[in-house]
XYZ file of C-alpha atoms in Angstrom:
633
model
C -1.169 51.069 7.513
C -3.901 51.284 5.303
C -4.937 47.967 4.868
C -6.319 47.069 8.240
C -10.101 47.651 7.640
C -13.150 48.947 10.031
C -14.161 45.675 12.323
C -17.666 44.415 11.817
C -20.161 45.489 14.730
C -21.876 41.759 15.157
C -25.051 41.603 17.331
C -25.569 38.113 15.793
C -25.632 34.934 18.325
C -18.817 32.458 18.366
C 3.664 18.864 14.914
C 6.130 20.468 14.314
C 7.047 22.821 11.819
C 7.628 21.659 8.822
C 11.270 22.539 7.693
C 11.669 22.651 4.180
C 13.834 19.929 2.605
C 16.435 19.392 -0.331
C 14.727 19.582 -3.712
C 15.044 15.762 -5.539
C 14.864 14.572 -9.141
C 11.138 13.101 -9.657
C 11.266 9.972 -11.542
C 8.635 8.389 -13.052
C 5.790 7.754 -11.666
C 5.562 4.050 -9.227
C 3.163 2.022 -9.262
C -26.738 4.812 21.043
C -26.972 8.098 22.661
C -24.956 8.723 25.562
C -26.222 9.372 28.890
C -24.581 11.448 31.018
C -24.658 11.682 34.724
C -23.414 14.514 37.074
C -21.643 12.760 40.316
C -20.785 14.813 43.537
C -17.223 16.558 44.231
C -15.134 14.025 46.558
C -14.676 16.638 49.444
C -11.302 16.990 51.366
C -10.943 14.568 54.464
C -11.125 16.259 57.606
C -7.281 15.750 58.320
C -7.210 17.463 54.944
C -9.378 20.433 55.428
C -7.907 23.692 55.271
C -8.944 26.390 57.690
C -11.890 28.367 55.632
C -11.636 31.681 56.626
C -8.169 31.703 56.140
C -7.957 30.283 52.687
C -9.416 30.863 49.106
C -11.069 28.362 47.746
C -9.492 27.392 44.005
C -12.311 27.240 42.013
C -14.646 30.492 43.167
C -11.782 32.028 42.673
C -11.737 30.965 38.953
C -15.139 31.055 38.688
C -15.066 34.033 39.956
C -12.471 35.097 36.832
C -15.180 33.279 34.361
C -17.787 35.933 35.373
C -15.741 38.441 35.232
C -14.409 37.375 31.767
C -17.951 36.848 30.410
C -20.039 37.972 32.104
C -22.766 40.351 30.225
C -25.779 41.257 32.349
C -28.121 42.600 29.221
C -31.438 43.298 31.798
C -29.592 43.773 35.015
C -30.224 42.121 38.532
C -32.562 44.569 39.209
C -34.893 43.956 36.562
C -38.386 43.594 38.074
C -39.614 40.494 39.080
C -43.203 41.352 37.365
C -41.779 41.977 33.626
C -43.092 39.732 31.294
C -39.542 37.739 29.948
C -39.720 36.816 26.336
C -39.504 32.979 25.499
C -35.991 31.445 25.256
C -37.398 30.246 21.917
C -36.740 26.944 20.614
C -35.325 27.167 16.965
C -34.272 24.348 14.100
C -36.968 22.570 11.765
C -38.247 20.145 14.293
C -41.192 22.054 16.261
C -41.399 21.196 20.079
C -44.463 19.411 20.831
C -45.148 21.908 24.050
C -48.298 24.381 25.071
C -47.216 27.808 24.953
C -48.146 29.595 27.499
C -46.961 33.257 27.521
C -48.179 36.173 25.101
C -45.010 37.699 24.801
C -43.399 37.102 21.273
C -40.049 35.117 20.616
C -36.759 36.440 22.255
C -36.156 39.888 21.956
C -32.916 39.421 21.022
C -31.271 39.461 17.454
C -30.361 35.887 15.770
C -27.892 34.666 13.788
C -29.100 32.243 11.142
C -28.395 29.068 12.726
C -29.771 27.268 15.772
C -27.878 28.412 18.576
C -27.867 32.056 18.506
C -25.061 33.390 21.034
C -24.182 37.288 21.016
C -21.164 38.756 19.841
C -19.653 41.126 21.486
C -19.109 44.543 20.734
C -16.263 46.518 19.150
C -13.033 46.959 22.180
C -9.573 48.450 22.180
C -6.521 45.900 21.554
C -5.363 45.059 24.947
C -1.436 44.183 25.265
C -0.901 41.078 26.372
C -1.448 40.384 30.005
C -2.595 37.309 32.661
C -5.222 34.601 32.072
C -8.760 35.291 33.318
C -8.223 32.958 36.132
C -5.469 35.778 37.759
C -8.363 37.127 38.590
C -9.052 36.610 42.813
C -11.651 37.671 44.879
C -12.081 36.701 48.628
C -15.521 34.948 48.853
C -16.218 33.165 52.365
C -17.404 29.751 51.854
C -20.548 27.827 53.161
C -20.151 25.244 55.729
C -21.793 23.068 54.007
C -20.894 24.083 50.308
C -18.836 21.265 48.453
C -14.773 21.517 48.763
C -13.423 23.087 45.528
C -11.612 20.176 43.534
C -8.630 20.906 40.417
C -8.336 17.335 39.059
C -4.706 16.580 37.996
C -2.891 15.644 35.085
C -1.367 12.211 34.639
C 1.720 11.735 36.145
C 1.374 12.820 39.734
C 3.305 12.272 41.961
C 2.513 9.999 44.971
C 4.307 12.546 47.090
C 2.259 15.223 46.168
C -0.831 13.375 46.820
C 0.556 12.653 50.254
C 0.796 16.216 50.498
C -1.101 18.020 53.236
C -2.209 20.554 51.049
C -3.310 18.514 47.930
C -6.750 17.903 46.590
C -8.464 14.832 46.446
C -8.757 13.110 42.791
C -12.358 12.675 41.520
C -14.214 10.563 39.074
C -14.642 12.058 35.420
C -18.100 13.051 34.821
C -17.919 11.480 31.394
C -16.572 7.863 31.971
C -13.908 7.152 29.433
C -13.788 4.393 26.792
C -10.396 2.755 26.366
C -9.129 4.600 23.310
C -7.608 3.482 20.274
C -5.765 4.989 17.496
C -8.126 4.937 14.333
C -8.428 8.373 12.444
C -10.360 6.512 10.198
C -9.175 9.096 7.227
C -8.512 7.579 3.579
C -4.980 9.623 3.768
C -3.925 10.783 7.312
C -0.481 11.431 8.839
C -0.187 9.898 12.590
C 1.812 11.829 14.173
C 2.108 10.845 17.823
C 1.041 7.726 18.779
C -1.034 6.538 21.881
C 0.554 6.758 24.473
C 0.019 3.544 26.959
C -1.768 3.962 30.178
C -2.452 7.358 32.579
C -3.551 9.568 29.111
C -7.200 8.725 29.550
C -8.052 12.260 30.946
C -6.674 14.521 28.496
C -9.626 16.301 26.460
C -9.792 15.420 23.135
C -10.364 17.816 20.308
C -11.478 16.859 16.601
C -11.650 19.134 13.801
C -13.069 19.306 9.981
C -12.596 22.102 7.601
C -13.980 21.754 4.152
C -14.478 24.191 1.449
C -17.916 23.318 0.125
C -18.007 25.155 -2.879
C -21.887 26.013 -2.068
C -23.063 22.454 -2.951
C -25.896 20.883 -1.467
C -25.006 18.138 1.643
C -24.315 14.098 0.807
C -26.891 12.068 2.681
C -24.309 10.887 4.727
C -21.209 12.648 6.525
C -21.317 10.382 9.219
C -17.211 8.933 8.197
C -16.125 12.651 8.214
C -16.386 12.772 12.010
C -13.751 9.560 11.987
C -15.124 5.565 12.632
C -14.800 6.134 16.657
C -17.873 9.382 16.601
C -20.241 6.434 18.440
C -17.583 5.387 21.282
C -17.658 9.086 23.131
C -13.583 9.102 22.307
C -13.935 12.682 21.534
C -14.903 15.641 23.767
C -15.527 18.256 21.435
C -16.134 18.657 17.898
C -15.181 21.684 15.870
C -17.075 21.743 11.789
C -15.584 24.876 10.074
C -16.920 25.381 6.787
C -16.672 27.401 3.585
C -18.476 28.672 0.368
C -21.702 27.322 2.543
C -24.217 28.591 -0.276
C -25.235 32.235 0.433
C -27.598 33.171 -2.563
C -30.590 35.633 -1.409
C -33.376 33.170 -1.541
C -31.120 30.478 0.085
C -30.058 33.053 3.151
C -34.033 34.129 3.348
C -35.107 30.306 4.161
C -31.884 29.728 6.217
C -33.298 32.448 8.755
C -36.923 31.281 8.636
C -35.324 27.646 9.354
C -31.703 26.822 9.395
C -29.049 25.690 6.955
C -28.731 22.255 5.442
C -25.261 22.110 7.126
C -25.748 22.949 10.263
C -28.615 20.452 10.092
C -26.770 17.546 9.147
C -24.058 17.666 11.267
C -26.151 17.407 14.430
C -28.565 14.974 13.020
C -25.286 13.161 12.273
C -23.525 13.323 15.753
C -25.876 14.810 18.390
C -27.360 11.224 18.638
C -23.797 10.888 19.906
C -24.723 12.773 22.948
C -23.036 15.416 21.711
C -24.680 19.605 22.004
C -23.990 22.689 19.520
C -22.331 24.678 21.782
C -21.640 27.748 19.819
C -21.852 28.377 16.187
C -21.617 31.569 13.932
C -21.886 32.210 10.129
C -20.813 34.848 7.817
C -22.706 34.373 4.608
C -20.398 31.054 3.429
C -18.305 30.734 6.741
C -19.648 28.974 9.330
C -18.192 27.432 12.230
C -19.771 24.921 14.611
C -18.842 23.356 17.783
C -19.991 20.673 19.839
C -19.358 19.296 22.826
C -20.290 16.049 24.725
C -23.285 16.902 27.280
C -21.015 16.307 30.083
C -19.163 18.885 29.870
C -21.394 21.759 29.290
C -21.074 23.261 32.566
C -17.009 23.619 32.494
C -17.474 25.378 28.925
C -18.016 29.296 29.694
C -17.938 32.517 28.654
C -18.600 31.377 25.307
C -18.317 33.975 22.750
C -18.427 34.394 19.030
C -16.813 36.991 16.501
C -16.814 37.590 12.656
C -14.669 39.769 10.375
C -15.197 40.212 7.045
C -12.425 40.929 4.651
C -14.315 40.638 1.121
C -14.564 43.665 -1.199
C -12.786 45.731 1.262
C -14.015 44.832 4.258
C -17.425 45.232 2.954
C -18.404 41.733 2.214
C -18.558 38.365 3.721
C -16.979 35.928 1.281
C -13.924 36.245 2.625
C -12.724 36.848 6.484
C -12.725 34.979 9.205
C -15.414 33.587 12.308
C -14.285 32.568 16.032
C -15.590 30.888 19.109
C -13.986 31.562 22.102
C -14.429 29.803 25.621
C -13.010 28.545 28.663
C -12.601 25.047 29.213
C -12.316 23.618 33.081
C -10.688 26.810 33.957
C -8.384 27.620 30.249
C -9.475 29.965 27.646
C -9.458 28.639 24.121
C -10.371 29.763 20.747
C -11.296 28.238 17.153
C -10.699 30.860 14.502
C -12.411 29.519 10.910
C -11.138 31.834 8.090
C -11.844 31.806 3.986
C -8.518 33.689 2.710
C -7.936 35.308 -0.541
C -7.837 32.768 -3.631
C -4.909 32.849 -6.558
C -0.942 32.984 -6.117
C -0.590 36.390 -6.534
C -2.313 37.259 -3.456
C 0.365 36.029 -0.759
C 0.720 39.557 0.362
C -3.361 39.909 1.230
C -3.590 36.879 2.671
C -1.505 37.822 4.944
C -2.787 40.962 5.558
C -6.345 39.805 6.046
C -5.211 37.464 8.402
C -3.383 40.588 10.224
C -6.773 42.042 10.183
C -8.894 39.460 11.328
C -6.893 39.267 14.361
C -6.471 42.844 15.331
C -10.409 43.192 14.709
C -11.526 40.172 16.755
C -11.506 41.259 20.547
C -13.694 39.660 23.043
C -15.482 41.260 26.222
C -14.379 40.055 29.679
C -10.991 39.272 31.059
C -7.789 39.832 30.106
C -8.144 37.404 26.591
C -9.497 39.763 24.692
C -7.673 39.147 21.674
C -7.316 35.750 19.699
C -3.700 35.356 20.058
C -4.045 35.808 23.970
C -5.956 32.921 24.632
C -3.428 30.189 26.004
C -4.601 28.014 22.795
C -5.702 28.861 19.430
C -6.651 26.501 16.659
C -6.611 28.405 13.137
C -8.176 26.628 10.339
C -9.800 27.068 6.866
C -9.815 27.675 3.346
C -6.495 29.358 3.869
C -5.696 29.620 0.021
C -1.829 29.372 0.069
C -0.168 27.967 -3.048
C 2.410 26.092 -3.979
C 5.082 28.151 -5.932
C 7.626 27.900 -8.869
C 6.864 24.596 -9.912
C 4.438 24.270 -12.935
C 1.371 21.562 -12.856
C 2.914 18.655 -14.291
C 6.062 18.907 -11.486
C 3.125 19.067 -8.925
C 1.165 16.243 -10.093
C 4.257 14.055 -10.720
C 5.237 14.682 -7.375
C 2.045 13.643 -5.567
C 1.638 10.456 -8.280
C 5.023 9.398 -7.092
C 4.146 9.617 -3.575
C 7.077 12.843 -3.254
C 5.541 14.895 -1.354
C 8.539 16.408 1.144
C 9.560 18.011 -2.303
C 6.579 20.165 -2.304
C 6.618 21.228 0.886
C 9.013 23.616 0.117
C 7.752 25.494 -1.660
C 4.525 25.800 0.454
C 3.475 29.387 0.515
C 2.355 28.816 4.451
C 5.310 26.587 5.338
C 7.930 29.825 3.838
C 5.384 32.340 5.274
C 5.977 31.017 8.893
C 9.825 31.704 8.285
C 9.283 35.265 7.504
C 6.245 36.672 8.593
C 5.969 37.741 12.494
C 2.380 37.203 12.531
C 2.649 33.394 12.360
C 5.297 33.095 14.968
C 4.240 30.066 17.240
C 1.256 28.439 14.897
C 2.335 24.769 14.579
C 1.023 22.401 11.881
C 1.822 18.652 11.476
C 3.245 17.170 8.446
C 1.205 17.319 5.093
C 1.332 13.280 4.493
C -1.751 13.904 2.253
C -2.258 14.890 -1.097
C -3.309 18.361 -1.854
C -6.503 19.185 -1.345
C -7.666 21.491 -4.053
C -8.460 21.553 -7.148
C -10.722 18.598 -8.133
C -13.304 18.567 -10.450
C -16.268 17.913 -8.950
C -18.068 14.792 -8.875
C -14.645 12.868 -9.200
C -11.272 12.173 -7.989
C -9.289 13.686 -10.865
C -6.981 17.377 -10.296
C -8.768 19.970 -12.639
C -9.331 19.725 -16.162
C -10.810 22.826 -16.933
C -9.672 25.563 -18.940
C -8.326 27.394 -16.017
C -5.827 24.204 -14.519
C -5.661 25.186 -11.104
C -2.601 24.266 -9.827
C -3.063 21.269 -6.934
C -2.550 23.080 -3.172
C -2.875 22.595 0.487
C -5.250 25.160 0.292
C -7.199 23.707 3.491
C -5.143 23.527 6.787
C -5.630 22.861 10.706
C -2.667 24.665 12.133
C -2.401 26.011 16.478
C -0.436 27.654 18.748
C 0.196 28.212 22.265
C 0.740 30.740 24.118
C 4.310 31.548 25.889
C 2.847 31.116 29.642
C -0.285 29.328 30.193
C -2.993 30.108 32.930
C -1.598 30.651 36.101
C -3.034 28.133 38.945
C -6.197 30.289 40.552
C -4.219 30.070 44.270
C -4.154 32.930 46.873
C -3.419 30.921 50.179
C 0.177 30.333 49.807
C 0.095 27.018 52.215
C -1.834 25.769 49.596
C 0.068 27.012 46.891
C 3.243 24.771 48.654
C 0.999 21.669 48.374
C 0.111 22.573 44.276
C 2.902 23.960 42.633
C 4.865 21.152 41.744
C 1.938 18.868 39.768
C -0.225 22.288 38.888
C 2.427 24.459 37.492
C 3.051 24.788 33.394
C 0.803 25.707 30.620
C -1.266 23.841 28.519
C -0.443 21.263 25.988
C -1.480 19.858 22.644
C -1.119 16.650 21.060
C -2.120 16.047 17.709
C -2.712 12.648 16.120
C -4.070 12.418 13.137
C -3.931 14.736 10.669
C -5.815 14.093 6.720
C -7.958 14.398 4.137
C -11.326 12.645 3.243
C -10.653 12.207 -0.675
C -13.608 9.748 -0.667
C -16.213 13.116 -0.625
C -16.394 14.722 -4.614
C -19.455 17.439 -4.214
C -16.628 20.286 -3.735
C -13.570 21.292 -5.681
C -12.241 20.441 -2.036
C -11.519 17.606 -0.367
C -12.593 17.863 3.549
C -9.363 17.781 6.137
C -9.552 16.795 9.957
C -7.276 16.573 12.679
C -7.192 15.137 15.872
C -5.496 16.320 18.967
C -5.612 15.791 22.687
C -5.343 19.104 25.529
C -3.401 18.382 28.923
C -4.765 20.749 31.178
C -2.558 21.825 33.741
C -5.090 21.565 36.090
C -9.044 21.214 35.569
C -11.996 23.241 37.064
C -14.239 20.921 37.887
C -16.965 22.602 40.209
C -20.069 23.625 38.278
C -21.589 26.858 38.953
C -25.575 25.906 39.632
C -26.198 21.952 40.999
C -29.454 20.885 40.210
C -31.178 18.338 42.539
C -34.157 16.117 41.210
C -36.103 13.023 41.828
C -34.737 10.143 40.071
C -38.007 9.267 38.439
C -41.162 11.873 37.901
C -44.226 9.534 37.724
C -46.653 12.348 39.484
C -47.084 16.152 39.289
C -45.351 16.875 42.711
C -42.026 15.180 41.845
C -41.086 18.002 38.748
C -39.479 19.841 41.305
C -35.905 20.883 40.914
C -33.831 21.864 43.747
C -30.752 24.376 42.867
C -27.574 25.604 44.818
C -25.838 28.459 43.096
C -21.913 29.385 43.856
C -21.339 32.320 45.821
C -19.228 33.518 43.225
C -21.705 33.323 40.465
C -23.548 36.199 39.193
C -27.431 35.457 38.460
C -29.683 36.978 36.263
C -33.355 37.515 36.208
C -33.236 35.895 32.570
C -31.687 32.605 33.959
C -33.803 29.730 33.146
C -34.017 25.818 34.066
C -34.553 23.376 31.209
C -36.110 20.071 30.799
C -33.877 18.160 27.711
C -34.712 14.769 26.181
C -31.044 12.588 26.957
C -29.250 13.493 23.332
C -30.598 16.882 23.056
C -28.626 18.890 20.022
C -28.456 22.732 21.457
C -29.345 24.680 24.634
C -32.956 25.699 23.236
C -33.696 22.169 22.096
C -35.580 21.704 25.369
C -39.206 20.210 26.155
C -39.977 22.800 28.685
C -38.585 25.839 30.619
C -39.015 27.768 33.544
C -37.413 30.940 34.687
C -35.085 30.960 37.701
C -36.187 34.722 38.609
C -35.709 35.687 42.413
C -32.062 36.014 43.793
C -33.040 34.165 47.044
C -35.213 31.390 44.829
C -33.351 27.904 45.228
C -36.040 26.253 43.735
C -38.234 25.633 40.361
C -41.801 23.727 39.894
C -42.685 22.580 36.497
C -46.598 22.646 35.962
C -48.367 19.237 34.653
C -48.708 21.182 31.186
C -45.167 21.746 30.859
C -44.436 18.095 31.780
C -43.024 15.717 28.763
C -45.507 13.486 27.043
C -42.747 10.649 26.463
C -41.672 7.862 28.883
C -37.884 8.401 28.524
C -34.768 9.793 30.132
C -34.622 13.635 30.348
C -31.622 16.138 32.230
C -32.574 19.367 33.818
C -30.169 22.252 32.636
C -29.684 25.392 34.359
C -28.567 28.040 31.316
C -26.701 31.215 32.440
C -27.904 34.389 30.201
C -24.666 36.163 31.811
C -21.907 33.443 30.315
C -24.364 32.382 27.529
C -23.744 28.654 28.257
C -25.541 25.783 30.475
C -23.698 26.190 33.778
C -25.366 23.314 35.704
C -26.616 19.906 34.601
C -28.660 17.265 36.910
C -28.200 13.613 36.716
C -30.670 11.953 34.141
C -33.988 11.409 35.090
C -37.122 8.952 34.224
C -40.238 10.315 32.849
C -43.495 8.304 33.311
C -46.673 9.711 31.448
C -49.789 9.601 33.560
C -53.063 8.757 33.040
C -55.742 11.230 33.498
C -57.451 8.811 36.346
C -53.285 9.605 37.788
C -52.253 5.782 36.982
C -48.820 4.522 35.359
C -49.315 4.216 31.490
């Protein structure tokens, strides 16, 4: 088919369905920063233990899969140990109040134009479909006195099981939960499951924005977009997928000397949170953001980013789509972001762009290469589908009157997913909200131009599952017995809100979110590096950081250990750095120079340049500035 175009070589830094209903007459119209500590694995009881040379533990074994998923060694473990490494530099607007050191200029590497720079991959074959990444099993004998692996359980376990012989012990969450409660905190939102009462507090909770900005500069404040519970740490991850982010030349030129206004605001607005940019990636006016709270960095990896463009042929970057792509505790997910073709007549591209994007996108590593084989995909955007046969005036009677069911009919997306193969399994929750698009801007009023664009859901949140989920990262089969029956299934999603902001009027778009929860058949919990420190640094000798590295965890010589200020916003927003070179080194010394200047709470981070991600995080630590005659300030 001729439509599919060449994929983009990137070396840039990742309800139910709605069934249509009878058609009705319309009548007339009615009238503080979080701080995060990292606690120790609850090891098996000795009447628990299993024998270990007989039996696999769980999590190398998926950590094992995560490496080989992700894992891209660009200078090799043999790199020597006397090359000068470039600076992991620190990027954004705010300049890090450190003495530099070393001669060699900024990272060699190419950069995106946004903080967080995080390779793509390069082109790859369509795989068919196949296992999860953590299929993947490698005998790896354990040390006697390495940590027992731990797979935390969903709710709903069985007391039997956890009688079992075989079974794991729980463990506390590294990110203590507050009790949650259902406010979307959206001027139009549809609810559609409710909280449930009591053993739901560990599922992982998702939150996503879309928003067509229509190249507009940023309100002072976005803070409401993120929901009214952003300051309670309800929310593990936030996902910011934007559109029509303004590309002009002299507006891309400063956005690569600095960064954008968007990407700006949104972690001034919720990094104070405790929340880190975990991956982001932009194509000219797409860009796609996600965050995650500092807890649980290390169980994010092989993090990956992608971007297709579909514009002008394939040949420009107004149109397409961008990805991130990860796996979390163990369960490879992806966030796809696309712009779509604009006007009704364009059905038929829209659908084959979207074709394209996914055939194009392929990721390196493990068997998920391709978007659709990742056991959950959220797809969301400017997706630009219509609302047919029914001229303005039926449309806008319809949403004045509150009759929105008789609109959904004629949804181009809601009759696309009844005929089109490519959209078999993507799940969206009922549009309770008014269309979206098209407002004139500065007000809350449908257009009035000339042109009368016709009122759409031209901005949806829609996912999908796959068929079979990850299966459980087991070899013994003893232990298997003792697992099966509370870690079998796939994952699950949730979703519980699911609006528009119509209070925002500097786009032609109003900004949608959804909220959904992820039940996890089981969790990976074991981090890859654990980093040892003094609780409190108040001389030279104590900014030493002790580090034990899995077995199963591939090093590099461009590995380096981090000190972040508690509330950091990205993986290069650090005070000071030192490389973790030597594959027998276990530990790291931090010279006075390098040493903060503030009195405050910091984390050491260990950041893998394999899986692109913070693999190991220490519990927080206190700061105290010293005098020059060595006395407390």
């Amino acid at each position: 088919m001729d439509r599919m175009q060449q994929k983009e070589l990137s070396t840039a830094p990742c309800g139910t369905t709605v069934q249509p209903r009878p058609c009705v007459l319309i009548g007339p119209g009615s009238s503080s920063p979080l701080q995060v500590t990292v606690q120790e694995s609850v090891t098996i009881s000795p009447s628990e233990t299993l024998n270990k040379q007989s039996h696999l533990s769980l999590v190398q074994a998926a950590n094992v899969t995560e490496q080989m998923q992700s894992g891209r060694n660009n200078c090799g473990p043999t790199a020597l140990k006397s090359i000068s490494r470039p600076r992991p530099t620190a990027l954004g607007t705010k300049p890090v109040q450190k003495l530099n050191r070393i001669s060699v200029d900024p990272s060699k590497k190419e950069i995106d134009l946004i903080p967080v720079c995080i390779p793509g991959p390069q082109s790859a074959n369509v795989l068919p479909h196949s296992q999860t990444e953590s299929s993947f099993l490698l005998h790896s004998p354990q040390s006697p006195h390495s940590p027992q692996p731990y797979l935390s359980p969903t709710p709903g376990l069985s007391q039997s099981t956890l009688n079992s012989p075989t079974s794991l012990s729980p463990k506390s969450s590294l990110c203590p939960q507050s009790q949650r409660t259902l406010s979307p905190g959206i001027s139009n939102q549809s609810q559609v499951q409710s909280e449930k009462p009591g053993g739901e507090n560990n599922e992982f909770r998702v939150y996503i924005v879309t928003w067509n900005v229509g190249s507009a500069v940023p309100p002072d404040d976005i803070t409401s977009l993120f929901g009214p519970n952003v300051s309670d740490g309800s929310v593990d991850m936030f996902i910011i997928g934007l559109q029509e982010v303004n590309s002009m030349i002299n507006k891309r030129l400063k956005d690569a000397l600095f960064s954008d206004q968007w990407s700006e605001l949104c972690m001034d607005t919720i990094s104070p949170f405790g929340y880190v940019l975990v991956a982001s990636q932009r194509m000219q006016g797409v860009l796609l953001l996600v965050f995650s709270k500092s807890c649980h960095l290390p169980f994010l990896r092989g993090v990956q980013t992608e971007r297709t463009r579909t514009g002008l042929g394939g040949y420009w970057g107004n149109k397409g789509g961008v990805s991130a792509r990860m796996t979390m505790f163990g369960h490879p997910v992806c966030f796809l972001n696309c712009h779509l073709p604009a006007h009704m007549r364009n059905l038929e591209q829209r659908m084959e762009d979207f074709e394209s994007i996914l055939q194009q996108q392929q990721f390196e590593g493990g068997t998920a290469t391709g978007v659709l084989d990742h056991d959950v995909v959220f797809w969301f955007g400017d997706l630009n589908f219509r609302i047919e046969d029914y001229d303005i005036h039926v449309v806008k009677c319809a949403i004045d009157s509150n009759k929105l069911p008789l609109l959904w009919e004629r949804d181009q997306l809601n009759m696309a997913k009844i005929t089109e193969s490519i959209l078999e399994g993507f799940m969206e929750g009922p549009l309770k909200f008014p269309p979206t698009y098209k407002f004139d801007v500065g007000t809350h009023t449908y257009d009035t131009s000339a042109k009368k664009r016709k009122p759409a859901w031209t901005d949806r949140i829609l996912w999908r599952l796959r068929r079979t989920g990850s299966p459980v990262p087991s070899h013994s089969a003893a232990l298997q017995r003792g697992l099966t029956s509370w870690l079998g299934g796939a994952t699950k999603v949730t979703q519980h809100t699911y609006g528009s902001h119509m209070g925002y009027t500097v786009s032609d778009h109003k900004p949608v979110s959804a909220l959904f929860s992820l039940h996890f058949p089981f969790r990976v919990e074991m981090p890859l590096v654990e980093l040892q420190v003094n609780k409190e640094w108040c001389k030279v000798s104590d900014a030493t950081v002790v580090f034990t590295v899995a077995s199963t965890y591939q090093r590099s010589s461009w590995d380096w250990i981090a000190i972040y200020k508690v509330g950091f916003r990205h993986h290069k927003d650090y005070q000071a750095y030192v490389w973790a070179k030597g594959e027998n080194a276990t530990q790291v010394t931090f010279s006075e120079e390098d040493l903060p200047r503030d009195d405050c709470e910091y984390l050491l981070g260990y950041y893998s340049n394999n899986m692109n991600s913070i693999v190991g995080l220490s519990t927080s630590v206190q700061v105290t500035k010293l005098r020059q005659n060595g006395k407390k300030c």
